[in-house]
């Protein structure tokens, strides 16, 4: 079922109170909540197609199949000096549901301190206590069976979870063979199981919840959660395959203010315009939201003028302050008889059998997801003197710099590094001869330890191209580069050393046979550093490019605490780009919570 919504010709003939740009994770949530009021008419413009009931999206164990396809914008970074000149693919969802249709379904929350640090920047209303109701409002948690709780360490605080929201979340029913070793291995390193990992602290080892419907065992994402149940509402109108190219801004000369009045978009080779009587709400994500602002004349004069775009609102923060989670994948060889997802990718017979099991029982390999997580503070394995040395080199030029530096201080109990272990080869950089399934001695099987830096000092940018402003934007995360980037590289080295310690600890030690990537003979510190530079990739969690300004206002941000774009009436941004500081968590649940809160704020402002 690929098509959804109305034709563009029909869409532009409607009268809308609000236009939502982007039918993704945030956009569909905001639109659904606003359309609960029958006096409000909401139009959604989504660049991708519907692709509802597509097994490549819906079947949990087929995670990753949408990446690099028509469902993906297929962005790419610029050559990164800090990564040896490599360019990285940057997947982002171009499909109804956005990146929630492509991600790996992990469902977790940041630390209390992460959100409280936003409030400390003067961003009122965004502390942990104020955001928790919105996390809960978005989710419908199905508790696990008692036998699963015992066998798979499925511990959590039930009072912290929502039970009647749109997004179905649950624990898995089946697990990879390495998961049974995870909690005991970490316990042997004095890392305890976190029994309340959704309650404000992610520190410790835990089995993560995922965005999977417990009944159907299908991915729960924005399209089936927020759009489909409400698609019959006459005041909720969707147009797919519609790419917005500009927000129409009009200047009220008497008030000396700009106001958003609608958008221009193209669909199936034709150009269109749609109007909104109340607001335009940009929910295009951390890549496309700053791009659209710049195409509309909002941004740094130097960027806009280079692209030939007239400057309407000068704000040099648009597209800046980009922060991303930084990841490496260490690969280990395991017993080839161990079931792993690589087999399903490489063996059509095994894949067909797994598909049959899933179709008939909603079980088997197609329901297994990576759920063995651990977040640790650096204090767990970095000496106080080394940590102090790192903190001393951190910048204190701005309030946000100070907040990032504070996260390195010994008193902070934050999950600064995330480890995930699962069977299968997750590396995108391992040489093909290493990854071969027929490597001399016969068939190979692998497992991966992912290491993901949560609070990067590397700061990048996303801007329109001066030569092709309507093409793909220039994405420059500045991994390990700039004045502060070397701090990230040094921290990653320390974390890699502890990561190897995890795998060298029983019972996980007995599960792996040898390290494959990096090679076992790589031992010198300089060799490890080189390997990290050559093998670091994105964890697909960009934030900050249209961030909230807090008490510094437009001097530091793009939107205020109510997500209104500075200097423009009737224009908001609602997505991960508004986050002023990176969080120690996968982004999905927080993006839904931001959108839930935005829905309430927009309705409150409308009543004033």
Coordinates of C-alpha atoms in Angstrom, one line a residue:
X1 CA 0.0 0.0 0.0
X2 CA 2.2 2.9 -1.3
X3 CA -0.3 5.8 -1.6
X4 CA -1.9 7.9 1.1
X5 CA -3.4 11.3 1.4
X6 CA -5.0 13.6 -1.3
X7 CA -3.6 14.8 -4.6
X8 CA -1.7 18.1 -4.5
X9 CA -4.4 19.8 -6.6
X10 CA -7.0 18.9 -3.9
X11 CA -4.6 19.8 -1.1
X12 CA -4.0 23.4 -2.2
X13 CA -7.8 23.9 -2.6
X14 CA -8.3 23.5 1.2
X15 CA -8.2 26.1 3.9
X16 CA -5.8 25.2 6.6
X17 CA -5.3 26.6 10.1
X18 CA -1.9 25.0 10.3
X19 CA 0.5 23.5 7.8
X20 CA 2.9 20.9 9.0
X21 CA 6.1 20.5 6.9
X22 CA 7.2 16.9 7.3
X23 CA 5.1 13.8 8.0
X24 CA 7.7 12.2 10.2
X25 CA 8.2 11.3 13.8
X26 CA 7.4 14.8 15.1
X27 CA 5.2 16.1 12.3
X28 CA 2.6 13.3 12.5
X29 CA 2.4 13.6 16.3
X30 CA 1.9 17.4 16.2
X31 CA -0.7 17.1 13.4
X32 CA -2.7 14.4 15.1
X33 CA -2.8 16.3 18.4
X34 CA -3.8 19.6 16.8
X35 CA -6.6 17.9 14.7
X36 CA -8.2 16.7 17.9
X37 CA -9.8 20.1 17.9
X38 CA -12.5 20.1 15.2
X39 CA -12.2 23.8 14.8
X40 CA -8.6 23.4 13.6
X41 CA -7.7 22.1 10.1
X42 CA -4.2 20.7 9.7
X43 CA -2.4 20.0 6.4
X44 CA 0.6 17.7 6.3
X45 CA 3.2 17.8 3.5
X46 CA 5.5 14.8 3.3
X47 CA 8.3 14.5 0.7
X48 CA 8.2 10.7 0.9
X49 CA 5.5 8.2 0.0
X50 CA 3.2 6.2 2.3
X51 CA 4.6 2.6 2.1
X52 CA 2.1 1.5 4.8
X53 CA 2.2 -2.2 5.6
X54 CA 5.6 -2.7 4.0
X55 CA 7.4 -5.7 5.5
X56 CA 10.8 -4.0 5.1
X57 CA 9.5 -1.4 7.6
X58 CA 7.1 -3.3 9.7
X59 CA 9.0 -6.5 10.5
X60 CA 11.3 -5.8 13.4
X61 CA 14.1 -8.2 12.4
X62 CA 14.4 -6.5 9.1
X63 CA 15.8 -3.3 10.7
X64 CA 18.2 -1.5 8.5
X65 CA 16.7 -2.6 5.2
X66 CA 15.2 0.8 4.4
X67 CA 18.6 2.5 4.7
X68 CA 20.0 3.5 1.3
X69 CA 16.7 2.9 -0.5
X70 CA 14.0 5.2 -1.8
X71 CA 12.8 5.5 1.9
X72 CA 16.0 7.3 2.7
X73 CA 17.1 10.8 1.8
X74 CA 20.6 9.3 1.4
X75 CA 22.4 12.3 2.6
X76 CA 26.2 12.3 2.9
X77 CA 28.6 14.4 5.0
X78 CA 31.4 16.5 3.6
X79 CA 34.9 14.9 3.7
X80 CA 35.8 14.9 7.4
X81 CA 39.4 15.9 8.3
X82 CA 39.0 14.3 11.7
X83 CA 38.1 11.0 10.1
X84 CA 41.0 10.9 7.6
X85 CA 39.0 12.7 4.9
X86 CA 36.2 10.1 4.8
X87 CA 32.6 11.1 3.9
X88 CA 29.9 9.3 5.8
X89 CA 26.4 8.3 4.7
X90 CA 23.7 10.0 6.8
X91 CA 20.4 8.1 6.5
X92 CA 17.2 10.1 7.2
X93 CA 13.7 8.9 6.6
X94 CA 12.0 10.0 3.4
X95 CA 8.8 8.1 3.9
X96 CA 5.5 8.7 5.9
X97 CA 6.7 8.3 9.5
X98 CA 10.1 9.7 8.8
X99 CA 13.1 8.2 10.5
X100 CA 10.8 6.3 12.9
X101 CA 10.2 4.0 10.0
X102 CA 14.0 3.4 9.5
X103 CA 15.5 3.3 13.0
X104 CA 16.4 0.2 15.0
X105 CA 13.4 0.8 17.4
X106 CA 15.3 1.4 20.6
X107 CA 13.1 3.1 23.2
X108 CA 14.9 4.9 26.0
X109 CA 15.1 8.2 27.7
X110 CA 17.9 10.6 28.7
X111 CA 19.2 11.3 32.1
X112 CA 17.3 13.7 34.4
X113 CA 20.4 15.9 34.3
X114 CA 20.3 16.1 30.5
X115 CA 16.9 17.9 30.4
X116 CA 17.6 19.8 33.6
X117 CA 20.6 21.3 31.8
X118 CA 18.3 22.7 29.2
X119 CA 16.4 24.4 31.9
X120 CA 19.6 25.8 33.4
X121 CA 20.2 27.5 30.1
X122 CA 17.0 29.5 30.7
X123 CA 14.8 27.3 28.6
X124 CA 11.6 27.3 30.7
X125 CA 9.4 24.3 30.7
X126 CA 11.8 21.7 29.5
X127 CA 13.2 20.1 32.7
X128 CA 12.9 16.4 33.4
X129 CA 9.9 16.8 35.7
X130 CA 8.1 18.9 33.1
X131 CA 8.9 16.6 30.2
X132 CA 8.1 13.2 31.8
X133 CA 4.3 13.6 31.3
X134 CA 4.9 14.0 27.6
X135 CA 7.1 10.9 27.4
X136 CA 4.4 9.0 29.0
X137 CA 1.7 10.6 26.9
X138 CA 3.3 9.2 23.7
X139 CA 3.6 5.6 24.7
X140 CA 1.5 2.5 25.3
X141 CA 3.6 0.0 27.2
X142 CA 2.7 -3.6 27.4
X143 CA 4.3 -5.3 30.4
X144 CA 6.2 -8.6 29.8
X145 CA 5.3 -12.0 31.1
X146 CA 6.6 -12.9 34.5
X147 CA 8.8 -15.8 33.1
X148 CA 10.3 -13.4 30.6
X149 CA 11.1 -10.9 33.4
X150 CA 13.2 -13.5 35.2
X151 CA 14.9 -15.1 32.2
X152 CA 15.9 -11.9 30.4
X153 CA 16.3 -9.4 33.3
X154 CA 13.3 -7.3 32.1
X155 CA 13.3 -4.8 35.0
X156 CA 11.8 -1.3 35.0
X157 CA 9.7 1.1 37.0
X158 CA 6.2 0.7 35.8
X159 CA 5.1 4.0 37.2
X160 CA 7.4 5.8 34.7
X161 CA 5.7 4.4 31.6
X162 CA 2.6 5.4 29.8
X163 CA -0.1 2.9 29.1
X164 CA -2.6 4.5 26.7
X165 CA -0.5 6.6 24.2
X166 CA -0.3 6.1 20.5
X167 CA 3.2 4.4 20.2
X168 CA 3.2 0.8 21.3
X169 CA 6.3 -0.2 23.2
X170 CA 7.3 -3.5 24.7
X171 CA 10.1 -5.9 25.6
X172 CA 11.0 -8.5 23.0
X173 CA 9.8 -12.0 23.3
X174 CA 12.9 -13.6 21.7
X175 CA 16.5 -12.7 22.2
X176 CA 19.9 -13.2 20.5
X177 CA 22.1 -15.9 22.1
X178 CA 24.5 -13.4 23.5
X179 CA 21.9 -11.5 25.5
X180 CA 21.8 -14.0 28.3
X181 CA 25.5 -13.3 29.0
X182 CA 25.2 -9.5 29.1
X183 CA 24.0 -8.7 32.6
X184 CA 26.4 -11.2 34.3
X185 CA 29.4 -10.0 32.3
X186 CA 28.8 -6.4 33.4
X187 CA 28.1 -7.4 37.0
X188 CA 31.6 -8.9 37.0
X189 CA 32.9 -5.5 36.1
X190 CA 30.9 -3.9 39.0
X191 CA 28.3 -2.6 36.7
X192 CA 24.9 -3.3 38.1
X193 CA 21.6 -3.9 36.3
X194 CA 19.6 -0.7 36.2
X195 CA 16.1 -1.5 37.4
X196 CA 14.6 1.9 36.6
X197 CA 16.3 2.8 33.3
X198 CA 13.4 5.0 32.1
X199 CA 13.2 7.0 35.3
X200 CA 15.9 9.6 34.9
X201 CA 19.2 7.6 35.0
X202 CA 20.5 5.3 32.3
X203 CA 23.6 4.2 34.2
X204 CA 24.2 0.5 34.3
X205 CA 23.3 -2.5 32.2
X206 CA 19.8 -3.2 31.0
X207 CA 17.5 -4.8 28.5
X208 CA 15.9 -2.1 26.5
X209 CA 12.3 -1.7 25.5
X210 CA 11.6 -1.2 21.8
X211 CA 8.9 0.5 19.7
X212 CA 7.3 -2.8 18.8
X213 CA 3.6 -3.7 19.2
X214 CA 3.4 -6.6 21.6
X215 CA 0.4 -8.2 19.9
X216 CA 1.3 -8.0 16.2
X217 CA 5.1 -7.9 16.7
X218 CA 5.4 -5.1 14.2
X219 CA 7.3 -1.9 14.3
X220 CA 5.3 0.9 16.0
X221 CA 6.2 4.2 14.3
X222 CA 4.6 7.5 13.6
X223 CA 2.5 6.6 10.6
X224 CA 0.5 3.7 12.2
X225 CA 0.6 5.3 15.7
X226 CA -0.5 8.9 15.0
X227 CA -1.7 9.2 11.4
X228 CA -3.6 6.0 10.4
X229 CA -6.0 6.0 13.4
X230 CA -6.9 9.6 12.6
X231 CA -6.7 9.6 8.8
X232 CA -10.5 9.8 8.5
X233 CA -10.7 13.1 10.3
X234 CA -12.0 15.7 7.8
X235 CA -9.7 18.3 9.4
X236 CA -6.5 16.2 9.0
X237 CA -5.3 16.3 5.4
X238 CA -2.1 14.7 4.1
X239 CA -0.2 15.1 0.8
X240 CA 2.7 12.8 0.1
X241 CA 5.5 13.0 -2.4
X242 CA 5.4 16.8 -1.7
X243 CA 8.7 18.6 -1.1
X244 CA 8.4 22.0 0.5
X245 CA 10.9 24.4 -1.0
X246 CA 10.1 27.7 0.8
X247 CA 8.1 29.1 3.7
X248 CA 6.2 32.1 2.3
X249 CA 7.0 35.1 4.5
X250 CA 5.2 38.5 4.3
X251 CA 6.5 41.6 5.8
X252 CA 4.1 43.8 7.7
X253 CA 5.7 47.2 7.1
X254 CA 3.6 48.9 9.8
X255 CA 4.7 46.4 12.5
X256 CA 8.1 45.8 11.0
X257 CA 7.6 42.1 11.4
X258 CA 7.8 39.1 9.1
X259 CA 5.0 36.5 9.3
X260 CA 4.6 33.0 7.8
X261 CA 1.6 32.8 5.6
X262 CA 2.1 29.4 3.8
X263 CA 4.5 27.3 1.8
X264 CA 5.6 26.5 -1.7
X265 CA 6.1 22.9 -2.7
X266 CA 6.6 20.7 -5.7
X267 CA 4.8 17.4 -6.3
X268 CA 5.1 15.1 -9.3
X269 CA 6.9 17.8 -11.4
X270 CA 4.5 20.7 -10.6
X271 CA 4.8 23.7 -8.4
X272 CA 2.2 24.5 -5.8
X273 CA 1.4 26.9 -3.0
X274 CA -0.6 26.4 0.2
X275 CA -1.7 28.9 2.9
X276 CA -2.1 28.7 6.6
X277 CA -4.2 31.1 8.6
X278 CA -2.5 30.4 11.9
X279 CA 1.0 28.9 11.6
X280 CA 3.5 27.0 9.6
X281 CA 5.2 24.2 11.7
X282 CA 8.4 22.9 10.3
X283 CA 9.0 19.3 11.4
X284 CA 11.6 18.3 8.8
X285 CA 14.4 17.1 11.1
X286 CA 17.9 18.3 12.0
X287 CA 19.0 18.2 8.4
X288 CA 16.1 19.6 6.4
X289 CA 14.6 22.1 9.0
X290 CA 17.6 24.5 8.9
X291 CA 17.8 24.0 5.1
X292 CA 14.2 25.1 4.7
X293 CA 14.7 28.1 7.0
X294 CA 17.7 29.2 4.9
X295 CA 15.8 28.7 1.6
X296 CA 13.1 30.9 3.1
X297 CA 15.5 33.7 3.9
X298 CA 16.2 33.0 7.6
X299 CA 19.8 32.4 8.5
X300 CA 23.3 33.7 8.4
X301 CA 23.7 36.5 5.8
X302 CA 27.0 35.1 4.6
X303 CA 25.3 31.7 3.9
X304 CA 22.2 33.1 2.3
X305 CA 24.1 35.7 0.1
X306 CA 26.5 33.0 -1.2
X307 CA 23.4 31.0 -2.3
X308 CA 21.7 34.0 -3.8
X309 CA 18.9 33.9 -1.3
X310 CA 17.6 37.3 -0.1
X311 CA 18.1 37.8 3.7
X312 CA 14.8 38.4 5.5
X313 CA 15.8 37.4 9.1
X314 CA 19.4 37.5 10.0
X315 CA 20.3 34.7 12.4
X316 CA 23.7 33.1 12.2
X317 CA 22.7 30.2 14.5
X318 CA 20.5 28.5 11.8
X319 CA 22.3 25.3 10.9
X320 CA 24.9 25.7 13.6
X321 CA 25.5 23.8 16.9
X322 CA 25.2 20.4 15.2
X323 CA 25.9 17.6 17.7
X324 CA 25.8 13.9 16.8
X325 CA 26.4 10.7 18.7
X326 CA 29.8 9.2 17.5
X327 CA 30.1 5.4 17.1
X328 CA 32.7 2.7 16.5
X329 CA 32.0 -1.1 15.9
X330 CA 34.4 -3.7 17.2
X331 CA 33.9 -7.1 15.5
X332 CA 34.5 -10.5 17.1
X333 CA 34.4 -13.9 15.5
X334 CA 32.1 -16.4 17.2
X335 CA 31.1 -20.0 16.7
X336 CA 29.6 -20.3 13.2
X337 CA 26.7 -22.4 14.6
X338 CA 25.4 -19.5 16.6
X339 CA 22.2 -18.0 14.9
X340 CA 22.9 -14.5 13.7
X341 CA 21.2 -11.9 11.4
X342 CA 24.1 -12.1 8.9
X343 CA 22.8 -15.5 7.9
X344 CA 19.4 -14.0 7.0
X345 CA 21.1 -11.4 4.8
X346 CA 23.3 -13.9 3.0
X347 CA 21.3 -17.1 2.9
X348 CA 17.9 -16.8 0.9
X349 CA 16.8 -20.2 2.2
X350 CA 17.3 -19.2 5.9
X351 CA 15.6 -15.9 5.2
X352 CA 12.6 -17.5 3.6
X353 CA 12.3 -19.9 6.6
X354 CA 12.5 -17.0 9.0
X355 CA 9.8 -15.1 7.1
X356 CA 7.5 -18.2 7.2
X357 CA 8.0 -18.5 11.0
X358 CA 7.2 -14.8 11.4
X359 CA 4.1 -15.0 9.2
X360 CA 2.7 -18.0 10.9
X361 CA 3.7 -17.4 14.6
X362 CA 4.9 -13.8 14.9
X363 CA 8.0 -15.2 16.3
X364 CA 11.5 -16.4 15.3
X365 CA 14.6 -14.5 14.1
X366 CA 12.5 -11.8 12.5
X367 CA 11.5 -10.5 16.0
X368 CA 14.9 -10.3 17.5
X369 CA 16.4 -6.9 18.0
X370 CA 19.6 -5.6 19.6
X371 CA 18.6 -4.9 23.2
X372 CA 21.7 -5.5 25.4
X373 CA 22.6 -1.9 26.5
X374 CA 24.9 -0.4 29.0
X375 CA 25.6 3.3 29.8
X376 CA 28.5 4.2 32.0
X377 CA 30.0 7.4 33.4
X378 CA 33.7 7.9 32.6
X379 CA 34.4 7.8 36.3
X380 CA 33.9 4.0 36.1
X381 CA 37.1 3.4 34.2
X382 CA 39.0 6.8 33.9
X383 CA 41.2 8.0 36.6
X384 CA 40.3 11.3 38.4
X385 CA 43.5 12.9 37.2
X386 CA 42.9 11.9 33.6
X387 CA 39.3 13.1 33.8
X388 CA 40.4 16.4 35.3
X389 CA 42.9 16.9 32.5
X390 CA 40.2 16.4 29.9
X391 CA 37.9 18.8 31.7
X392 CA 40.6 21.5 31.9
X393 CA 40.9 21.5 28.1
X394 CA 37.1 21.9 27.6
X395 CA 36.0 25.3 26.5
X396 CA 34.0 27.7 28.7
X397 CA 33.4 30.4 26.1
X398 CA 29.6 30.1 26.2
X399 CA 26.9 28.8 28.6
X400 CA 26.5 25.7 26.4
X401 CA 30.3 25.1 26.5
X402 CA 30.2 25.3 30.3
X403 CA 27.3 22.8 30.4
X404 CA 29.3 20.4 28.2
X405 CA 32.3 20.7 30.4
X406 CA 30.3 20.0 33.5
X407 CA 29.4 16.7 32.0
X408 CA 33.0 15.7 32.4
X409 CA 33.3 16.6 36.0
X410 CA 33.6 13.7 38.5
X411 CA 30.5 14.7 40.4
X412 CA 28.3 14.1 37.3
X413 CA 26.6 10.7 37.2
X414 CA 25.8 10.5 33.5
X415 CA 25.9 7.7 31.0
X416 CA 28.6 9.3 28.9
X417 CA 29.4 6.2 26.9
X418 CA 26.9 3.6 25.6
X419 CA 27.9 0.0 24.8
X420 CA 25.6 -2.4 22.8
X421 CA 26.6 -6.0 22.2
X422 CA 24.8 -8.3 19.7
X423 CA 25.5 -11.1 17.2
X424 CA 26.1 -10.1 13.6
X425 CA 28.6 -7.9 11.8
X426 CA 27.5 -4.3 12.3
X427 CA 30.6 -2.7 10.9
X428 CA 30.3 -0.6 7.7
X429 CA 34.1 -0.2 7.5
X430 CA 35.5 -3.7 7.9
X431 CA 37.3 -4.7 4.7
X432 CA 35.4 -7.2 2.6
X433 CA 38.1 -9.9 2.9
X434 CA 37.7 -9.7 6.7
X435 CA 33.9 -10.0 6.6
X436 CA 33.8 -12.8 4.1
X437 CA 31.5 -15.7 5.0
X438 CA 34.0 -18.1 3.3
X439 CA 37.3 -17.1 4.7
X440 CA 39.7 -20.0 4.2
X441 CA 38.7 -22.2 7.1
X442 CA 35.0 -22.1 6.3
X443 CA 31.9 -20.2 7.2
X444 CA 32.4 -17.3 9.7
X445 CA 30.0 -15.8 12.2
X446 CA 30.5 -12.5 14.0
X447 CA 29.4 -10.4 17.0
X448 CA 29.7 -6.7 17.5
X449 CA 30.4 -4.3 20.4
X450 CA 29.1 -0.9 19.5
X451 CA 30.7 2.0 21.4
X452 CA 28.7 5.3 21.2
X453 CA 29.9 8.6 22.7
X454 CA 26.9 10.5 24.1
X455 CA 28.0 14.0 24.8
X456 CA 30.3 15.1 22.0
X457 CA 32.5 18.2 22.0
X458 CA 32.7 18.1 18.2
X459 CA 30.3 20.8 16.8
X460 CA 29.3 21.0 13.2
X461 CA 26.9 22.6 10.8
X462 CA 24.3 22.0 8.1
X463 CA 23.8 24.7 5.4
X464 CA 22.4 25.1 2.0
X465 CA 24.8 24.7 -0.9
X466 CA 25.9 28.0 -2.5
X467 CA 25.8 26.3 -5.9
X468 CA 22.7 24.1 -5.5
X469 CA 20.6 25.5 -2.6
X470 CA 17.6 23.3 -3.4
X471 CA 19.8 20.2 -3.6
X472 CA 21.1 18.2 -0.7
X473 CA 22.5 20.5 2.0
X474 CA 26.2 20.6 3.1
X475 CA 26.5 18.4 6.2
X476 CA 29.7 19.0 8.1
X477 CA 29.6 17.4 11.6
X478 CA 33.3 18.1 12.2
X479 CA 33.9 14.8 13.9
X480 CA 37.1 14.9 16.1
X481 CA 37.9 18.3 14.4
X482 CA 37.8 21.9 15.5
X483 CA 39.2 23.2 18.7
X484 CA 37.3 20.7 20.9
X485 CA 37.1 17.6 18.6
X486 CA 40.3 16.0 19.8
X487 CA 38.7 15.6 23.3
X488 CA 36.2 13.3 21.7
X489 CA 38.9 11.2 20.1
X490 CA 40.8 10.9 23.4
X491 CA 37.6 9.9 25.2
X492 CA 36.8 7.3 22.5
X493 CA 40.3 5.7 23.0
X494 CA 39.7 5.3 26.7
X495 CA 36.2 3.9 26.1
X496 CA 37.6 1.4 23.5
X497 CA 40.0 0.1 26.1
X498 CA 37.2 -0.6 28.6
X499 CA 35.1 -2.0 25.8
X500 CA 37.7 -4.7 25.2
X501 CA 37.7 -5.3 28.9
X502 CA 33.9 -6.1 28.7
X503 CA 34.5 -8.7 26.0
X504 CA 37.4 -10.1 27.9
X505 CA 35.2 -10.7 31.0
X506 CA 33.3 -14.0 31.6
X507 CA 30.8 -15.2 30.7
X508 CA 31.0 -13.1 27.5
X509 CA 34.7 -14.0 27.1
X510 CA 33.8 -17.6 26.4
X511 CA 31.3 -16.6 23.7
X512 CA 33.8 -14.9 21.4
X513 CA 36.7 -16.7 19.7
X514 CA 38.9 -13.7 18.6
X515 CA 38.8 -10.1 17.7
X516 CA 38.6 -9.5 14.0
X517 CA 38.3 -5.7 13.6
X518 CA 40.5 -4.0 14.7
X519 CA 43.0 -6.8 14.3
X520 CA 44.1 -8.6 17.4
X521 CA 47.7 -7.5 16.9
X522 CA 46.8 -3.8 17.1
X523 CA 48.0 -2.9 20.6
X524 CA 49.9 0.4 20.5
X525 CA 47.9 3.5 21.6
X526 CA 48.7 5.3 18.3
X527 CA 47.5 2.3 16.3
X528 CA 44.2 2.3 18.3
X529 CA 43.8 6.0 17.7
X530 CA 44.4 5.5 13.9
X531 CA 41.8 2.7 13.8
X532 CA 39.2 4.8 15.6
X533 CA 39.8 7.7 13.2
X534 CA 39.4 5.3 10.2
X535 CA 36.3 3.5 11.6
X536 CA 34.2 6.1 13.4
X537 CA 30.7 6.5 11.9
X538 CA 27.5 8.3 12.9
X539 CA 24.9 6.8 15.2
X540 CA 22.2 8.7 13.3
X541 CA 21.3 11.1 16.2
X542 CA 21.9 14.7 14.9
X543 CA 20.5 17.5 17.0
X544 CA 20.8 21.2 17.6
X545 CA 20.7 22.9 14.2
X546 CA 17.6 25.0 15.1
X547 CA 18.1 25.0 18.8
X548 CA 16.3 26.8 21.6
X549 CA 18.1 29.9 22.6
X550 CA 17.1 30.1 26.3
X551 CA 18.0 33.3 28.2
X552 CA 20.5 34.3 25.4
X553 CA 17.6 34.3 22.9
X554 CA 18.5 34.7 19.2
X555 CA 22.1 35.4 20.2
X556 CA 22.5 31.6 20.8
X557 CA 19.5 29.9 19.2
X558 CA 16.9 29.8 16.4
X559 CA 13.7 29.2 18.4
X560 CA 12.4 30.3 21.8
X561 CA 11.2 27.9 24.6
X562 CA 7.8 27.7 22.8
X563 CA 9.6 26.7 19.6
X564 CA 8.7 29.9 17.8
X565 CA 11.3 31.1 15.3
X566 CA 12.9 34.3 16.4
X567 CA 11.8 37.3 14.4
X568 CA 8.9 35.6 12.6
X569 CA 5.3 35.3 13.6
X570 CA 3.4 32.1 12.9
X571 CA 6.5 29.9 12.4
X572 CA 7.7 27.1 14.6
X573 CA 10.2 24.3 14.4
X574 CA 9.3 21.0 16.1
X575 CA 11.8 18.2 15.9
X576 CA 15.3 17.1 17.2
X577 CA 16.9 20.2 15.7
X578 CA 15.5 22.3 18.6
X579 CA 17.5 20.4 21.3
X580 CA 20.2 22.8 22.6
X581 CA 22.4 20.1 24.0
X582 CA 22.8 16.5 23.1
X583 CA 21.2 13.9 25.3
X584 CA 22.5 10.5 26.6
X585 CA 19.9 8.4 24.8
X586 CA 18.6 7.3 21.5
X587 CA 16.4 10.2 20.2
X588 CA 13.1 8.6 19.2
X589 CA 11.2 8.8 22.5
X590 CA 12.4 12.3 23.1
X591 CA 11.4 13.5 19.7
X592 CA 7.9 12.2 20.3
X593 CA 7.9 13.9 23.7
X594 CA 9.0 17.2 22.2
X595 CA 6.1 17.0 19.6
X596 CA 3.6 16.1 22.3
X597 CA 4.6 19.1 24.3
X598 CA 4.5 21.3 21.2
X599 CA 1.0 20.2 20.5
X600 CA -0.1 21.4 23.9
X601 CA 1.8 24.7 23.6
X602 CA 0.4 25.5 20.1
X603 CA -3.1 25.0 21.4
X604 CA -2.4 27.1 24.5
X605 CA -1.0 29.9 22.4
X606 CA -4.0 29.8 20.1
X607 CA -6.4 30.3 23.0
X608 CA -4.6 33.4 24.2

